[in-house]
Amino acid sequence: MSTTFKELSDRIGQVGELYARVHDIPRSADWYLLKLTEELGELTAEHLLLGGRARPNPDGSGGTREALENEAADLFGQFILYLRENDIDIEAAIERKWLRHLDK
């Protein structure tokens, strides 16, 4: 059974609520954007590490395909939370901005 985008978004929203509650994080509109930026930095670091263009972590962590995928998942999850916080209908926006080019 496949998951719809809305179902995935709702589940990610639940995890976001749990994370904020467990870690006592007061979230604001700016927090979502800043967290998204942080996660992009972590994905970039893993990308460079995996490609041999960064120094290994002192503890030997990272630099694996799994670490890269995990950081991509973090970025995607935070992006979903950003969309939810800002009431952005990404499916409509993608249709309007990207997919309309396929109709030409």
mmCIF file with all atom_site columns, C-alpha atoms in Angstrom:
data_model
loop_
_atom_site.group_PDB
_atom_site.id
_atom_site.type_symbol
_atom_site.label_atom_id
_atom_site.label_alt_id
_atom_site.label_comp_id
_atom_site.label_asym_id
_atom_site.label_entity_id
_atom_site.label_seq_id
_atom_site.pdbx_PDB_ins_code
_atom_site.Cartn_x
_atom_site.Cartn_y
_atom_site.Cartn_z
_atom_site.occupancy
_atom_site.B_iso_or_equiv
_atom_site.pdbx_formal_charge
_atom_site.auth_seq_id
_atom_site.auth_comp_id
_atom_site.auth_asym_id
_atom_site.auth_atom_id
_atom_site.pdbx_PDB_model_num
ATOM 1   C CA . MET A 1 1   ? 0.000  0.000  0.000   1.00 0.00 ? 1   MET A CA 1
ATOM 2   C CA . SER A 1 2   ? 1.435  3.378  -0.967  1.00 0.00 ? 2   SER A CA 1
ATOM 3   C CA . THR A 1 3   ? 1.242  6.448  1.205   1.00 0.00 ? 3   THR A CA 1
ATOM 4   C CA . THR A 1 4   ? -0.253 9.665  -0.143  1.00 0.00 ? 4   THR A CA 1
ATOM 5   C CA . PHE A 1 5   ? 1.585  12.944 0.244   1.00 0.00 ? 5   PHE A CA 1
ATOM 6   C CA . LYS A 1 6   ? -1.008 14.138 2.760   1.00 0.00 ? 6   LYS A CA 1
ATOM 7   C CA . GLU A 1 7   ? -0.632 10.979 4.858   1.00 0.00 ? 7   GLU A CA 1
ATOM 8   C CA . LEU A 1 8   ? 3.148  11.330 4.812   1.00 0.00 ? 8   LEU A CA 1
ATOM 9   C CA . SER A 1 9   ? 2.869  15.013 5.724   1.00 0.00 ? 9   SER A CA 1
ATOM 10  C CA . ASP A 1 10  ? 0.529  14.229 8.617   1.00 0.00 ? 10  ASP A CA 1
ATOM 11  C CA . ARG A 1 11  ? 2.866  11.558 9.990   1.00 0.00 ? 11  ARG A CA 1
ATOM 12  C CA . ILE A 1 12  ? 5.895  13.836 9.685   1.00 0.00 ? 12  ILE A CA 1
ATOM 13  C CA . GLY A 1 13  ? 3.869  16.532 11.474  1.00 0.00 ? 13  GLY A CA 1
ATOM 14  C CA . GLN A 1 14  ? 3.234  14.103 14.341  1.00 0.00 ? 14  GLN A CA 1
ATOM 15  C CA . VAL A 1 15  ? 6.953  13.357 14.613  1.00 0.00 ? 15  VAL A CA 1
ATOM 16  C CA . GLY A 1 16  ? 7.694  17.094 14.568  1.00 0.00 ? 16  GLY A CA 1
ATOM 17  C CA . GLU A 1 17  ? 5.257  17.665 17.434  1.00 0.00 ? 17  GLU A CA 1
ATOM 18  C CA . LEU A 1 18  ? 6.788  14.803 19.407  1.00 0.00 ? 18  LEU A CA 1
ATOM 19  C CA . TYR A 1 19  ? 10.340 16.064 18.794  1.00 0.00 ? 19  TYR A CA 1
ATOM 20  C CA . ALA A 1 20  ? 9.449  19.591 19.942  1.00 0.00 ? 20  ALA A CA 1
ATOM 21  C CA . ARG A 1 21  ? 7.696  18.301 23.060  1.00 0.00 ? 21  ARG A CA 1
ATOM 22  C CA . VAL A 1 22  ? 10.436 15.847 24.078  1.00 0.00 ? 22  VAL A CA 1
ATOM 23  C CA . HIS A 1 23  ? 13.222 18.394 23.550  1.00 0.00 ? 23  HIS A CA 1
ATOM 24  C CA . ASP A 1 24  ? 11.188 21.375 24.834  1.00 0.00 ? 24  ASP A CA 1
ATOM 25  C CA . ILE A 1 25  ? 11.742 23.364 21.657  1.00 0.00 ? 25  ILE A CA 1
ATOM 26  C CA . PRO A 1 26  ? 9.611  26.471 21.189  1.00 0.00 ? 26  PRO A CA 1
ATOM 27  C CA . ARG A 1 27  ? 9.092  26.702 17.446  1.00 0.00 ? 27  ARG A CA 1
ATOM 28  C CA . SER A 1 28  ? 8.460  29.885 15.518  1.00 0.00 ? 28  SER A CA 1
ATOM 29  C CA . ALA A 1 29  ? 8.121  30.695 11.833  1.00 0.00 ? 29  ALA A CA 1
ATOM 30  C CA . ASP A 1 30  ? 11.830 31.534 11.778  1.00 0.00 ? 30  ASP A CA 1
ATOM 31  C CA . TRP A 1 31  ? 12.748 28.298 13.584  1.00 0.00 ? 31  TRP A CA 1
ATOM 32  C CA . TYR A 1 32  ? 11.358 26.202 10.723  1.00 0.00 ? 32  TYR A CA 1
ATOM 33  C CA . LEU A 1 33  ? 13.444 28.040 8.130   1.00 0.00 ? 33  LEU A CA 1
ATOM 34  C CA . LEU A 1 34  ? 16.576 28.013 10.285  1.00 0.00 ? 34  LEU A CA 1
ATOM 35  C CA . LYS A 1 35  ? 16.181 24.290 10.985  1.00 0.00 ? 35  LYS A CA 1
ATOM 36  C CA . LEU A 1 36  ? 15.749 23.663 7.255   1.00 0.00 ? 36  LEU A CA 1
ATOM 37  C CA . THR A 1 37  ? 18.995 25.549 6.617   1.00 0.00 ? 37  THR A CA 1
ATOM 38  C CA . GLU A 1 38  ? 20.775 23.525 9.314   1.00 0.00 ? 38  GLU A CA 1
ATOM 39  C CA . GLU A 1 39  ? 19.629 20.262 7.754   1.00 0.00 ? 39  GLU A CA 1
ATOM 40  C CA . LEU A 1 40  ? 20.780 21.396 4.295   1.00 0.00 ? 40  LEU A CA 1
ATOM 41  C CA . GLY A 1 41  ? 24.213 22.051 5.808   1.00 0.00 ? 41  GLY A CA 1
ATOM 42  C CA . GLU A 1 42  ? 24.297 18.560 7.292   1.00 0.00 ? 42  GLU A CA 1
ATOM 43  C CA . LEU A 1 43  ? 23.294 17.011 3.950   1.00 0.00 ? 43  LEU A CA 1
ATOM 44  C CA . THR A 1 44  ? 26.006 19.049 2.222   1.00 0.00 ? 44  THR A CA 1
ATOM 45  C CA . ALA A 1 45  ? 28.595 17.835 4.731   1.00 0.00 ? 45  ALA A CA 1
ATOM 46  C CA . GLU A 1 46  ? 27.626 14.189 4.165   1.00 0.00 ? 46  GLU A CA 1
ATOM 47  C CA . HIS A 1 47  ? 27.642 14.677 0.394   1.00 0.00 ? 47  HIS A CA 1
ATOM 48  C CA . LEU A 1 48  ? 31.167 16.099 0.509   1.00 0.00 ? 48  LEU A CA 1
ATOM 49  C CA . LEU A 1 49  ? 32.360 13.456 2.966   1.00 0.00 ? 49  LEU A CA 1
ATOM 50  C CA . LEU A 1 50  ? 30.974 10.616 0.878   1.00 0.00 ? 50  LEU A CA 1
ATOM 51  C CA . GLY A 1 51  ? 32.624 12.060 -2.232  1.00 0.00 ? 51  GLY A CA 1
ATOM 52  C CA . GLY A 1 52  ? 36.008 12.345 -0.503  1.00 0.00 ? 52  GLY A CA 1
ATOM 53  C CA . ARG A 1 53  ? 35.984 16.140 -0.558  1.00 0.00 ? 53  ARG A CA 1
ATOM 54  C CA . ALA A 1 54  ? 35.865 16.684 3.199   1.00 0.00 ? 54  ALA A CA 1
ATOM 55  C CA . ARG A 1 55  ? 37.907 15.543 6.180   1.00 0.00 ? 55  ARG A CA 1
ATOM 56  C CA . PRO A 1 56  ? 36.525 12.505 7.986   1.00 0.00 ? 56  PRO A CA 1
ATOM 57  C CA . ASN A 1 57  ? 34.680 13.119 11.243  1.00 0.00 ? 57  ASN A CA 1
ATOM 58  C CA . PRO A 1 58  ? 36.963 12.635 14.275  1.00 0.00 ? 58  PRO A CA 1
ATOM 59  C CA . ASP A 1 59  ? 34.711 9.884  15.609  1.00 0.00 ? 59  ASP A CA 1
ATOM 60  C CA . GLY A 1 60  ? 34.655 8.103  12.245  1.00 0.00 ? 60  GLY A CA 1
ATOM 61  C CA . SER A 1 61  ? 30.938 8.640  11.758  1.00 0.00 ? 61  SER A CA 1
ATOM 62  C CA . GLY A 1 62  ? 29.377 9.553  8.465   1.00 0.00 ? 62  GLY A CA 1
ATOM 63  C CA . GLY A 1 63  ? 30.685 9.194  4.985   1.00 0.00 ? 63  GLY A CA 1
ATOM 64  C CA . THR A 1 64  ? 28.318 6.355  4.151   1.00 0.00 ? 64  THR A CA 1
ATOM 65  C CA . ARG A 1 65  ? 25.410 6.106  1.757   1.00 0.00 ? 65  ARG A CA 1
ATOM 66  C CA . GLU A 1 66  ? 23.123 5.484  4.735   1.00 0.00 ? 66  GLU A CA 1
ATOM 67  C CA . ALA A 1 67  ? 24.325 8.671  6.459   1.00 0.00 ? 67  ALA A CA 1
ATOM 68  C CA . LEU A 1 68  ? 23.657 10.644 3.260   1.00 0.00 ? 68  LEU A CA 1
ATOM 69  C CA . GLU A 1 69  ? 20.170 9.145  2.959   1.00 0.00 ? 69  GLU A CA 1
ATOM 70  C CA . ASN A 1 70  ? 19.443 9.912  6.620   1.00 0.00 ? 70  ASN A CA 1
ATOM 71  C CA . GLU A 1 71  ? 20.421 13.551 6.145   1.00 0.00 ? 71  GLU A CA 1
ATOM 72  C CA . ALA A 1 72  ? 18.279 13.732 2.989   1.00 0.00 ? 72  ALA A CA 1
ATOM 73  C CA . ALA A 1 73  ? 15.366 12.373 5.039   1.00 0.00 ? 73  ALA A CA 1
ATOM 74  C CA . ASP A 1 74  ? 16.003 15.000 7.740   1.00 0.00 ? 74  ASP A CA 1
ATOM 75  C CA . LEU A 1 75  ? 16.000 17.767 5.136   1.00 0.00 ? 75  LEU A CA 1
ATOM 76  C CA . PHE A 1 76  ? 12.834 16.447 3.491   1.00 0.00 ? 76  PHE A CA 1
ATOM 77  C CA . GLY A 1 77  ? 11.083 16.061 6.850   1.00 0.00 ? 77  GLY A CA 1
ATOM 78  C CA . GLN A 1 78  ? 11.985 19.583 7.904   1.00 0.00 ? 78  GLN A CA 1
ATOM 79  C CA . PHE A 1 79  ? 10.847 20.886 4.517   1.00 0.00 ? 79  PHE A CA 1
ATOM 80  C CA . ILE A 1 80  ? 7.469  19.232 5.062   1.00 0.00 ? 80  ILE A CA 1
ATOM 81  C CA . LEU A 1 81  ? 7.252  20.883 8.502   1.00 0.00 ? 81  LEU A CA 1
ATOM 82  C CA . TYR A 1 82  ? 8.113  24.247 6.921   1.00 0.00 ? 82  TYR A CA 1
ATOM 83  C CA . LEU A 1 83  ? 5.354  23.779 4.336   1.00 0.00 ? 83  LEU A CA 1
ATOM 84  C CA . ARG A 1 84  ? 2.848  22.892 7.046   1.00 0.00 ? 84  ARG A CA 1
ATOM 85  C CA . GLU A 1 85  ? 3.823  25.860 9.226   1.00 0.00 ? 85  GLU A CA 1
ATOM 86  C CA . ASN A 1 86  ? 3.454  28.266 6.303   1.00 0.00 ? 86  ASN A CA 1
ATOM 87  C CA . ASP A 1 87  ? 0.291  26.683 4.893   1.00 0.00 ? 87  ASP A CA 1
ATOM 88  C CA . ILE A 1 88  ? 1.922  26.039 1.512   1.00 0.00 ? 88  ILE A CA 1
ATOM 89  C CA . ASP A 1 89  ? 0.123  23.675 -0.847  1.00 0.00 ? 89  ASP A CA 1
ATOM 90  C CA . ILE A 1 90  ? 3.261  22.285 -2.455  1.00 0.00 ? 90  ILE A CA 1
ATOM 91  C CA . GLU A 1 91  ? 1.361  20.032 -4.828  1.00 0.00 ? 91  GLU A CA 1
ATOM 92  C CA . ALA A 1 92  ? -0.473 23.033 -6.306  1.00 0.00 ? 92  ALA A CA 1
ATOM 93  C CA . ALA A 1 93  ? 2.731  25.079 -6.392  1.00 0.00 ? 93  ALA A CA 1
ATOM 94  C CA . ILE A 1 94  ? 4.620  22.325 -8.231  1.00 0.00 ? 94  ILE A CA 1
ATOM 95  C CA . GLU A 1 95  ? 1.810  22.016 -10.757 1.00 0.00 ? 95  GLU A CA 1
ATOM 96  C CA . ARG A 1 96  ? 1.861  25.787 -11.273 1.00 0.00 ? 96  ARG A CA 1
ATOM 97  C CA . LYS A 1 97  ? 5.638  26.293 -11.316 1.00 0.00 ? 97  LYS A CA 1
ATOM 98  C CA . TRP A 1 98  ? 7.072  23.067 -12.778 1.00 0.00 ? 98  TRP A CA 1
ATOM 99  C CA . LEU A 1 99  ? 4.574  20.704 -14.329 1.00 0.00 ? 99  LEU A CA 1
ATOM 100 C CA . ARG A 1 100 ? 2.857  23.326 -16.469 1.00 0.00 ? 100 ARG A CA 1
ATOM 101 C CA . HIS A 1 101 ? 5.880  23.107 -18.769 1.00 0.00 ? 101 HIS A CA 1
ATOM 102 C CA . LEU A 1 102 ? 4.872  19.575 -19.698 1.00 0.00 ? 102 LEU A CA 1
ATOM 103 C CA . ASP A 1 103 ? 1.603  20.851 -21.149 1.00 0.00 ? 103 ASP A CA 1
ATOM 104 C CA . LYS A 1 104 ? 3.343  22.955 -23.797 1.00 0.00 ? 104 LYS A CA 1
#
